[in-house]
Short mmCIF file of C-alpha atoms in Angstrom, two decimals:
data_model
loop_
_atom_site.label_atom_id
_atom_site.label_comp_id
_atom_site.label_asym_id
_atom_site.label_seq_id
_atom_site.Cartn_x
_atom_site.Cartn_y
_atom_site.Cartn_z
CA MET A 5 8.19 -10.53 -29.82
CA LEU A 6 9.87 -7.20 -28.94
CA TYR A 7 7.88 -5.17 -26.46
CA ASP A 8 8.52 -1.59 -25.64
CA VAL A 9 8.02 -2.04 -21.75
CA VAL A 10 7.73 -5.37 -20.03
CA ILE A 11 6.41 -5.04 -16.54
CA VAL A 12 7.43 -7.87 -13.92
CA GLY A 13 4.71 -7.96 -11.25
CA ALA A 14 1.15 -6.72 -12.32
CA GLY A 15 0.09 -5.85 -8.78
CA SER A 16 -1.33 -2.48 -7.60
CA MET A 17 1.95 -0.64 -8.81
CA GLY A 18 2.24 -2.70 -12.01
CA MET A 19 -1.00 -2.60 -13.30
CA ALA A 20 -1.19 1.19 -13.03
CA ALA A 21 1.78 2.05 -15.08
CA GLY A 22 0.75 -0.80 -17.53
CA TYR A 23 -2.36 1.69 -18.05
CA TYR A 24 -0.63 4.58 -18.18
CA LEU A 25 1.99 3.49 -20.76
CA ALA A 26 -0.48 1.65 -22.75
CA LYS A 27 -2.53 4.68 -23.04
CA ALA A 28 0.59 6.55 -24.00
CA GLY A 29 0.74 4.17 -27.30
CA LYS A 30 3.69 1.63 -25.97
CA ARG A 31 3.58 -1.93 -26.36
CA VAL A 32 3.20 -3.38 -23.03
CA LEU A 33 3.52 -7.01 -21.60
CA MET A 34 2.46 -7.27 -17.84
CA LEU A 35 3.59 -10.43 -16.31
CA ASP A 36 2.70 -11.88 -12.90
CA ALA A 37 3.63 -15.16 -10.99
CA PHE A 38 -0.20 -15.33 -9.82
CA HIS A 39 -3.24 -14.03 -11.22
CA PRO A 40 -4.09 -10.43 -10.34
CA PRO A 41 -5.74 -9.71 -7.81
CA HIS A 42 -4.12 -12.52 -5.55
CA GLU A 43 -3.58 -13.10 -1.72
CA GLU A 44 0.47 -13.18 -2.83
CA GLY A 45 1.14 -9.54 -2.59
CA SER A 46 0.29 -6.80 -0.33
CA HIS A 47 -2.78 -5.92 -1.74
CA HIS A 48 -5.13 -8.13 -0.40
CA GLY A 49 -7.68 -7.67 2.53
CA ASP A 50 -10.47 -5.92 0.85
CA THR A 51 -9.32 -2.16 2.22
CA ARG A 52 -6.51 0.42 2.51
CA ILE A 53 -6.47 3.79 4.33
CA ILE A 54 -5.68 6.79 2.20
CA ARG A 55 -4.62 9.58 4.39
CA PHE A 56 -3.19 13.12 3.00
CA ALA A 57 -1.98 14.50 6.29
CA TYR A 58 0.72 12.17 6.53
CA GLY A 59 2.43 10.57 9.72
CA GLU A 60 5.45 9.14 7.73
CA GLY A 61 6.46 12.92 6.84
CA THR A 62 5.62 15.93 5.52
CA SER A 63 7.48 15.00 1.86
CA TYR A 64 4.99 12.63 0.93
CA VAL A 65 1.87 15.19 1.05
CA PRO A 66 2.38 16.19 -2.63
CA PHE A 67 2.58 12.39 -3.77
CA VAL A 68 -0.41 11.28 -1.97
CA LYS A 69 -2.43 14.33 -3.08
CA ARG A 70 -1.67 13.37 -6.83
CA ALA A 71 -2.54 9.89 -6.17
CA GLY A 72 -5.97 10.82 -4.50
CA GLU A 73 -6.68 13.07 -7.66
CA LEU A 74 -5.88 9.85 -10.01
CA TRP A 75 -8.18 7.67 -7.67
CA GLN A 76 -10.94 10.16 -8.17
CA GLU A 77 -10.32 9.80 -12.10
CA LEU A 78 -9.97 6.11 -12.21
CA GLU A 79 -13.43 6.13 -10.70
CA SER A 80 -14.81 8.52 -13.16
CA LEU A 81 -13.10 6.17 -15.63
CA VAL A 82 -14.76 2.84 -14.64
CA ASP A 83 -18.13 4.16 -13.09
CA GLU A 84 -17.32 2.41 -10.05
CA ARG A 85 -17.14 3.63 -5.95
CA LEU A 86 -13.56 2.97 -5.38
CA PHE A 87 -12.63 5.34 -2.28
CA LEU A 88 -15.24 5.68 0.72
CA GLN A 89 -14.61 9.06 2.43
CA THR A 90 -15.14 7.59 6.07
CA GLY A 91 -12.57 10.03 7.22
CA VAL A 92 -9.31 8.90 9.24
CA ILE A 93 -8.45 9.08 12.76
CA ASN A 94 -4.70 9.56 14.10
CA ILE A 95 -4.20 8.77 17.61
CA GLY A 96 -1.07 9.07 19.83
CA GLU A 97 0.73 11.17 22.65
CA PRO A 98 1.01 14.66 21.44
CA THR A 99 4.89 14.23 21.01
CA SER A 100 4.64 11.14 18.89
CA SER A 101 6.37 11.35 15.33
CA SER A 102 3.19 10.60 13.87
CA ILE A 103 0.57 13.02 15.30
CA GLN A 104 3.72 15.66 15.11
CA ASN A 105 3.81 14.78 11.41
CA VAL A 106 0.14 14.83 10.58
CA LYS A 107 -0.12 18.39 12.38
CA ALA A 108 2.55 19.50 10.45
CA SER A 109 1.20 18.29 6.97
CA ALA A 110 -2.16 19.70 7.66
CA GLN A 111 -0.78 23.00 8.24
CA LEU A 112 1.91 23.38 5.48
CA TYR A 113 -0.52 22.04 2.85
CA HIS A 114 -3.61 23.73 4.14
CA LEU A 115 -5.33 20.00 4.87
CA ALA A 116 -8.65 19.67 6.95
CA LEU A 117 -7.39 18.52 10.25
CA GLU A 118 -9.68 18.66 13.69
CA CYS A 119 -7.77 17.76 16.81
CA TYR A 120 -9.35 16.37 19.78
CA SER A 121 -8.51 15.71 23.07
CA ALA A 122 -8.89 11.88 24.56
CA GLU A 123 -12.07 12.81 26.33
CA GLU A 124 -13.29 14.78 23.23
CA ALA A 125 -12.94 12.28 21.15
CA MET A 126 -14.66 9.51 22.97
CA GLU A 127 -17.52 11.37 22.92
CA LYS A 128 -17.60 12.02 19.44
CA TRP A 129 -17.12 8.38 18.71
CA PRO A 130 -18.27 6.65 21.51
CA GLY A 131 -16.82 3.13 20.36
CA LEU A 132 -13.20 4.32 21.63
CA ALA A 133 -11.80 4.07 25.00
CA LEU A 134 -8.63 6.21 24.97
CA PRO A 135 -6.24 7.09 28.16
CA ALA A 136 -5.97 10.51 29.05
CA ASN A 137 -2.57 10.84 27.40
CA LEU A 138 -3.39 10.48 24.04
CA VAL A 139 -4.70 12.84 21.70
CA ALA A 140 -6.71 12.61 18.47
CA CYS A 141 -6.46 14.12 14.73
CA PHE A 142 -9.02 13.49 12.22
CA GLU A 143 -9.02 14.14 8.64
CA PRO A 144 -12.61 14.08 7.14
CA THR A 145 -11.34 14.09 3.61
CA ALA A 146 -9.30 10.95 4.14
CA GLY A 147 -11.01 7.48 3.70
CA VAL A 148 -10.27 4.28 2.30
CA LEU A 149 -9.72 2.40 -0.92
CA ARG A 150 -11.37 -0.90 -2.12
CA VAL A 151 -8.24 -2.31 -3.20
CA GLU A 152 -9.13 -5.45 -5.08
CA ALA A 153 -11.79 -3.04 -7.20
CA CYS A 154 -8.99 -0.78 -7.67
CA ILE A 155 -6.80 -2.91 -9.19
CA GLN A 156 -9.18 -4.83 -11.56
CA ALA A 157 -10.25 -1.31 -12.44
CA TYR A 158 -6.39 -0.36 -13.87
CA LYS A 159 -6.63 -4.12 -15.19
CA LYS A 160 -9.61 -3.42 -17.32
CA LEU A 161 -8.57 -0.09 -18.51
CA ALA A 162 -4.73 -1.13 -19.45
CA LEU A 163 -6.37 -4.14 -21.22
CA ALA A 164 -8.71 -1.72 -23.18
CA ALA A 165 -5.72 0.58 -23.93
CA GLY A 166 -3.81 -2.48 -25.72
CA ALA A 167 -1.36 -3.91 -22.78
CA THR A 168 -0.92 -7.55 -22.70
CA LEU A 169 -1.12 -9.24 -19.22
CA GLN A 170 0.52 -12.85 -18.61
CA THR A 171 -0.19 -14.46 -15.33
CA ASN A 172 0.84 -17.58 -13.79
CA ASP A 173 4.17 -17.14 -15.18
CA ARG A 174 7.03 -16.33 -12.58
CA VAL A 175 10.15 -14.61 -13.91
CA LEU A 176 13.19 -16.72 -12.99
CA ALA A 177 15.99 -14.20 -14.32
CA ILE A 178 16.69 -10.96 -15.81
CA GLN A 179 19.37 -10.05 -18.23
CA ALA A 180 20.13 -6.17 -18.44
CA GLY A 181 21.04 -4.56 -21.86
CA ASP A 182 20.20 -2.49 -24.31
CA ILE A 183 17.32 -5.11 -24.71
CA VAL A 184 16.46 -6.48 -21.42
CA HIS A 185 16.08 -10.27 -21.84
CA ILE A 186 13.53 -11.67 -19.15
CA GLN A 187 13.39 -15.44 -18.69
CA THR A 188 10.26 -16.93 -17.02
CA ALA A 189 9.12 -20.40 -16.48
CA ASN A 190 7.56 -20.77 -19.80
CA ASN A 191 9.05 -18.06 -22.29
CA VAL A 192 11.80 -15.77 -22.79
CA TYR A 193 10.74 -12.42 -23.35
CA GLN A 194 12.55 -9.04 -24.46
CA ALA A 195 11.99 -5.38 -23.83
CA LYS A 196 13.36 -2.03 -24.68
CA GLN A 197 12.37 -1.14 -21.07
CA LEU A 198 11.62 -2.68 -17.85
CA ILE A 199 9.64 -2.09 -14.78
CA VAL A 200 9.96 -4.20 -11.75
CA THR A 201 7.19 -3.91 -9.41
CA ALA A 202 7.60 -7.46 -7.83
CA GLY A 203 6.89 -6.90 -4.27
CA ALA A 204 8.60 -9.35 -1.89
CA TRP A 205 10.24 -10.76 -4.64
CA ALA A 206 12.06 -7.69 -5.84
CA THR A 207 15.12 -8.27 -3.93
CA GLU A 208 15.74 -12.06 -5.60
CA LEU A 209 15.05 -10.75 -8.92
CA LEU A 210 17.40 -8.20 -8.89
CA ALA A 211 19.76 -10.33 -7.39
CA THR A 212 19.76 -12.18 -10.90
CA MET A 213 21.41 -9.16 -12.16
CA ASN A 214 23.87 -9.08 -9.31
CA ILE A 215 22.28 -5.98 -7.94
CA THR A 216 21.19 -5.90 -4.46
CA ILE A 217 18.54 -3.86 -2.67
CA PRO A 218 17.72 -3.68 0.84
CA VAL A 219 14.39 -4.71 0.71
CA THR A 220 13.03 -7.46 3.49
CA PRO A 221 9.90 -9.41 3.37
CA THR A 222 8.12 -9.63 6.38
CA ARG A 223 5.12 -11.26 8.11
CA LYS A 224 1.93 -9.03 9.34
CA THR A 225 -1.17 -10.00 10.60
CA PHE A 226 -4.69 -8.63 10.70
CA ALA A 227 -8.30 -9.57 11.67
CA TRP A 228 -11.78 -9.07 11.78
CA PHE A 229 -13.86 -8.69 14.73
CA GLU A 230 -17.92 -8.55 15.16
CA ALA A 231 -18.84 -5.41 15.37
CA ASP A 232 -21.86 -3.06 16.74
CA GLU A 233 -22.75 -1.75 13.63
CA GLN A 234 -24.53 1.65 15.53
CA LEU A 235 -21.17 2.36 17.05
CA TYR A 236 -18.73 1.03 14.52
CA ARG A 237 -20.52 1.06 10.75
CA ASP A 238 -18.25 3.45 8.43
CA ALA A 239 -21.19 6.12 8.53
CA VAL A 240 -20.31 6.90 12.15
CA PHE A 241 -16.78 5.68 12.57
CA PRO A 242 -13.51 6.51 10.81
CA ALA A 243 -10.63 4.32 9.79
CA TYR A 244 -7.78 4.60 12.85
CA GLY A 245 -4.50 4.43 13.40
CA ILE A 246 -3.24 4.57 16.96
CA GLU A 247 0.69 4.65 17.67
CA LEU A 248 1.54 3.82 21.19
CA ALA A 249 4.73 3.71 23.04
CA ASP A 250 5.95 0.14 21.81
CA SER A 251 3.52 -0.56 18.87
CA PHE A 252 1.33 0.91 16.18
CA TYR A 253 -2.10 -0.38 15.01
CA TYR A 254 -4.50 0.55 12.48
CA GLY A 255 -7.89 -0.50 11.32
CA PHE A 256 -11.07 0.19 9.43
CA PRO A 257 -15.01 0.68 10.60
CA SER A 258 -17.25 -2.30 9.76
CA MET A 259 -18.06 -2.00 6.06
CA ASP A 260 -21.05 -3.59 4.84
CA GLY A 261 -21.42 -5.66 7.98
CA ALA A 262 -18.14 -6.77 7.86
CA GLY A 263 -17.05 -5.86 10.90
CA LEU A 264 -14.13 -3.97 12.87
CA LYS A 265 -10.80 -4.88 11.03
CA LEU A 266 -7.70 -4.41 12.58
CA GLY A 267 -3.95 -4.66 11.98
CA ARG A 268 -0.52 -4.17 13.19
CA HIS A 269 1.88 -2.04 11.25
CA ASP A 270 4.91 -2.66 13.31
CA GLY A 271 7.08 -5.88 14.22
CA GLY A 272 6.71 -8.92 12.39
CA GLU A 273 9.19 -11.55 11.57
CA VAL A 274 11.34 -11.81 8.21
CA VAL A 275 10.12 -14.63 5.84
CA ASP A 276 11.01 -16.04 2.69
CA PRO A 277 8.61 -15.06 0.01
CA ASN A 278 8.60 -18.68 -1.73
CA GLU A 279 7.62 -20.35 1.36
CA PRO A 280 3.92 -20.28 2.41
CA LEU A 281 3.42 -17.92 5.42
CA ARG A 282 2.23 -19.27 9.02
CA PRO A 283 -1.11 -19.19 9.32
CA PHE A 284 -2.51 -16.54 11.79
CA ASP A 285 -2.22 -18.27 15.21
CA ASP A 286 -3.04 -17.73 18.92
CA ASP A 287 -0.04 -15.33 19.31
CA ASP A 288 -1.43 -13.01 16.64
CA ARG A 289 -4.88 -13.63 17.93
CA GLU A 290 -4.22 -12.48 21.68
CA ASP A 291 -1.87 -9.68 20.43
CA LEU A 292 -4.57 -8.05 18.40
CA GLN A 293 -7.75 -8.96 20.88
CA GLN A 294 -5.17 -7.46 23.89
CA PHE A 295 -5.16 -4.13 21.82
CA ILE A 296 -8.97 -4.03 20.45
CA GLN A 297 -10.11 -4.93 24.05
CA GLN A 298 -8.29 -1.73 25.53
CA PHE A 299 -9.32 0.69 22.90
CA MET A 300 -12.30 -0.71 21.33
CA PRO A 301 -13.91 -2.37 24.34
CA GLN A 302 -17.34 -3.00 22.72
CA HIS A 303 -16.58 -4.93 20.06
CA GLY A 304 -17.81 -8.83 19.73
CA ALA A 305 -16.03 -11.99 19.13
CA LEU A 306 -12.95 -12.30 16.36
CA LYS A 307 -14.52 -13.64 13.14
CA TYR A 308 -11.55 -14.60 11.53
CA GLY A 309 -7.89 -13.65 11.02
CA LYS A 310 -5.01 -13.38 7.87
CA THR A 311 -1.50 -12.98 7.05
CA CYS A 312 0.05 -10.87 4.61
CA LYS A 313 3.65 -9.69 3.46
CA TYR A 314 4.98 -6.12 3.90
CA SER A 315 8.04 -5.40 1.88
CA MET A 316 10.50 -3.18 4.36
CA THR A 317 13.33 -1.12 3.65
CA PRO A 318 15.41 0.18 6.59
CA ASP A 319 14.01 3.29 6.83
CA GLU A 320 10.71 2.55 5.62
CA ASP A 321 10.57 4.84 2.77
CA PHE A 322 9.71 3.71 -0.64
CA ILE A 323 12.33 2.59 -3.52
CA ILE A 324 11.62 4.54 -7.03
CA ASP A 325 14.36 4.76 -9.23
CA PHE A 326 16.15 3.77 -12.36
CA LEU A 327 18.85 0.68 -11.62
CA PRO A 328 22.48 1.96 -11.37
CA ASN A 329 24.12 1.71 -14.76
CA HIS A 330 20.79 0.88 -16.45
CA GLN A 331 18.94 3.53 -17.73
CA ASN A 332 15.77 1.55 -19.32
CA ILE A 333 15.11 -0.32 -16.04
CA VAL A 334 13.01 1.22 -13.33
CA ILE A 335 12.65 -0.29 -9.85
CA ALA A 336 9.85 0.57 -7.71
CA ALA A 337 10.06 -1.75 -4.34
CA GLY A 338 9.99 -1.47 -0.52
CA PHE A 339 6.70 0.10 0.01
CA SER A 340 6.84 -0.75 3.85
CA GLY A 341 3.28 -1.20 4.53
CA HIS A 342 1.95 2.25 3.62
CA GLY A 343 2.32 2.18 -0.15
CA PHE A 344 -0.98 1.16 -1.68
CA LYS A 345 -2.19 4.39 -1.38
CA PHE A 346 0.37 5.54 -4.10
CA SER A 347 -0.10 3.08 -6.43
CA SER A 348 -1.88 5.01 -8.88
CA ALA A 349 0.53 7.83 -8.49
CA VAL A 350 3.45 5.22 -8.55
CA GLY A 351 2.04 3.94 -11.94
CA ASP A 352 1.97 7.59 -13.37
CA VAL A 353 5.61 7.90 -12.30
CA LEU A 354 6.99 4.79 -13.73
CA SER A 355 5.25 5.83 -17.11
CA GLU A 356 6.93 9.34 -16.81
CA LEU A 357 10.37 7.60 -15.80
CA LEU A 358 10.26 5.72 -18.74
CA LEU A 359 8.61 8.02 -21.50
CA ASP A 360 10.82 11.41 -20.01
CA GLY A 361 13.25 10.29 -18.30
CA THR A 362 12.26 12.03 -15.49
CA SER A 363 9.07 12.75 -13.29
CA LYS A 364 7.03 15.80 -11.96
CA GLN A 365 6.99 14.16 -8.94
CA ASP A 366 10.11 14.64 -6.52
CA LEU A 367 11.62 11.00 -5.86
CA THR A 368 14.50 12.60 -4.24
CA PRO A 369 13.60 10.30 -0.94
CA PHE A 370 13.34 7.21 -2.84
CA LYS A 371 16.46 7.14 -4.48
CA LEU A 372 18.89 3.92 -4.28
CA SER A 373 21.90 5.84 -3.81
CA ARG A 374 20.48 6.62 0.07
CA PHE A 375 21.64 3.00 0.85
CA ARG A 376 25.11 3.15 -0.25
#
């Protein structure tokens, strides 16, 4: 069968794109090496932060605002709560890049933002312990996305719109042309257009077409700690990001009694996505425990830790672009640990690129050509 569009990688971005394209009347096949949602991509771990006063730069704000609109639309379509408005607090030195960008984003786009000294923040959130040199910027309209539920929602809508999902079928090679041939472990598929949203595997898949992209799979860690629910439950404590001089941590309030969730955003080790990740170990535990002991000292014992993969670009900005000399193939990759919140809008953008050849979003910062 000749498909209008084949999507390689049916995770957060791919599943959303599959829905929007199927809704537009395209014959869509979504391929995944696993069975989404799963723990091999960047979408597991229950929750992701969505924030609009964006610490990575003001250029992201229109994009994430569009994503927020689409998450709300998705909630109404499936009649399920996907977004929890816990608020998000950004903490750092006043001169830090994230704090400066958060303030600039809020000012430029008229976003609600409350700024506090360390003393004021500790009074407002007694679970925090902050050095006096830090400040806190609280975004009350931001919050948390339930990641697996988000993917399940797009999966439900995509299939209802007529898309086909083929799971546990790994793509081995791609042959470009007017008709794209996609070789999997079990079959060969043909498509007029192709989307590659393969996460940590994007680099090796494009290598089968002799195309190189600078996306590096990187091991990351996160964990849950016992929490005093009076201090840390989601009704009274926000999601958070804390930038220090030499590190960046993020986390979530205790939701449904799960405990405080904490992860480290920076650092990590380069990995082969085809090899099992080194399990959460004593070094990972020590790193996270040292941080949480300093900044949220009233936490309880470590419950358990996990590992995941980021797909890093050198500048930590995304790649969303047509492949060079292939106007029927689009790549979305390198989301560098801050992409999930955008996945609703990325899916929409990918559908626009294939349907119209362009997008209403400004994708200039995400072009592949910036690496040449």
